[in-house]
């Protein structure tokens, strides 16, 4: 019981300190920007791959129908 109480107070203290920290907010903003950039790049590559894959599957299906 005592351990849970101490854990709660420590977590509350750390959370409040992070929320009050301008350095933490800058780091969070940079991290968000980097993750968004990576996500957009990944989405672009996924779209290119899925388009090429779909075209290849359609091409193979036409070949199979011709046989």
XYZ file of N, CA and C in Angstrom, residues 19-59:
123
model
N 5.468 18.681 -17.657
C 4.499 19.594 -18.260
C 4.916 21.051 -18.110
N 5.653 21.364 -17.072
C 6.092 22.734 -16.827
C 7.409 23.063 -17.539
N 8.034 22.085 -18.127
C 9.359 22.274 -18.713
C 9.289 22.726 -20.173
N 9.838 23.918 -20.490
C 9.877 24.352 -21.890
C 10.759 23.438 -22.760
N 11.815 22.899 -22.180
C 12.689 21.979 -22.909
C 11.918 20.738 -23.345
N 11.097 20.210 -22.464
C 10.294 19.032 -22.782
C 9.327 19.347 -23.928
N 8.715 20.535 -23.904
C 7.780 20.914 -24.964
C 8.486 21.063 -26.308
N 9.691 21.619 -26.306
C 10.453 21.728 -27.554
C 10.812 20.342 -28.090
N 11.239 19.473 -27.200
C 11.592 18.115 -27.601
C 10.364 17.391 -28.164
N 9.229 17.555 -27.511
C 8.004 16.903 -27.976
C 7.597 17.436 -29.346
N 7.740 18.738 -29.563
C 7.383 19.328 -30.856
C 8.310 18.817 -31.962
N 9.614 18.743 -31.669
C 10.570 18.221 -32.669
C 10.280 16.757 -32.975
N 10.016 15.993 -31.939
C 9.726 14.569 -32.133
C 8.469 14.400 -32.977
N 7.448 15.185 -32.691
C 6.205 15.112 -33.460
C 6.464 15.446 -34.925
N 7.273 16.479 -35.173
C 7.589 16.876 -36.543
C 8.348 15.759 -37.264
N 9.307 15.145 -36.595
C 10.086 14.073 -37.216
C 9.221 12.851 -37.501
N 8.360 12.492 -36.564
C 7.483 11.327 -36.760
C 6.518 11.599 -37.907
N 5.982 12.810 -37.974
C 5.068 13.158 -39.063
C 5.782 13.082 -40.409
N 7.013 13.556 -40.468
C 7.797 13.511 -41.698
C 8.051 12.069 -42.125
N 8.432 11.242 -41.187
C 8.682 9.829 -41.486
C 7.395 9.152 -41.946
N 6.292 9.490 -41.310
C 5.008 8.894 -41.667
C 4.610 9.290 -43.091
N 4.810 10.546 -43.458
C 4.466 10.992 -44.803
C 5.338 10.299 -45.839
N 6.634 10.185 -45.561
C 7.547 9.507 -46.480
C 7.162 8.037 -46.624
N 6.868 7.400 -45.502
C 6.458 5.997 -45.533
C 5.165 5.807 -46.298
N 4.246 6.738 -46.130
C 2.974 6.659 -46.841
C 3.189 6.775 -48.344
N 4.091 7.668 -48.743
C 4.401 7.835 -50.164
C 4.977 6.546 -50.739
N 5.937 5.954 -50.031
C 6.554 4.711 -50.505
C 5.528 3.570 -50.536
N 4.654 3.527 -49.539
C 3.626 2.483 -49.503
C 2.702 2.618 -50.712
N 2.293 3.856 -51.012
C 1.393 4.058 -52.151
C 2.053 3.643 -53.458
N 3.330 3.985 -53.628
C 4.056 3.587 -54.838
C 4.160 2.060 -54.923
N 4.494 1.427 -53.802
C 4.632 -0.022 -53.784
C 3.303 -0.709 -54.069
N 2.241 -0.239 -53.415
C 0.946 -0.898 -53.603
C 0.446 -0.729 -55.032
N 0.714 0.431 -55.646
C 0.313 0.639 -57.038
C 1.070 -0.318 -57.960
N 2.392 -0.422 -57.768
C 3.199 -1.324 -58.588
C 2.787 -2.780 -58.369
N 2.502 -3.135 -57.126
C 2.089 -4.506 -56.813
C 0.761 -4.829 -57.493
N -0.181 -3.904 -57.416
C -1.493 -4.123 -58.029
C -1.358 -4.274 -59.540
N -0.552 -3.402 -60.166
C -0.348 -3.490 -61.611
C 0.283 -4.826 -61.987
N 1.250 -5.279 -61.200
C 1.910 -6.549 -61.471
C 0.930 -7.713 -61.323
N 0.085 -7.670 -60.306
C -0.897 -8.744 -60.105
C -1.898 -8.782 -61.263
N -2.331 -7.606 -61.727
C -3.259 -7.562 -62.857
C -2.595 -8.103 -64.126
N -1.337 -7.759 -64.325
C -0.584 -8.245 -65.481
C -0.463 -9.770 -65.438
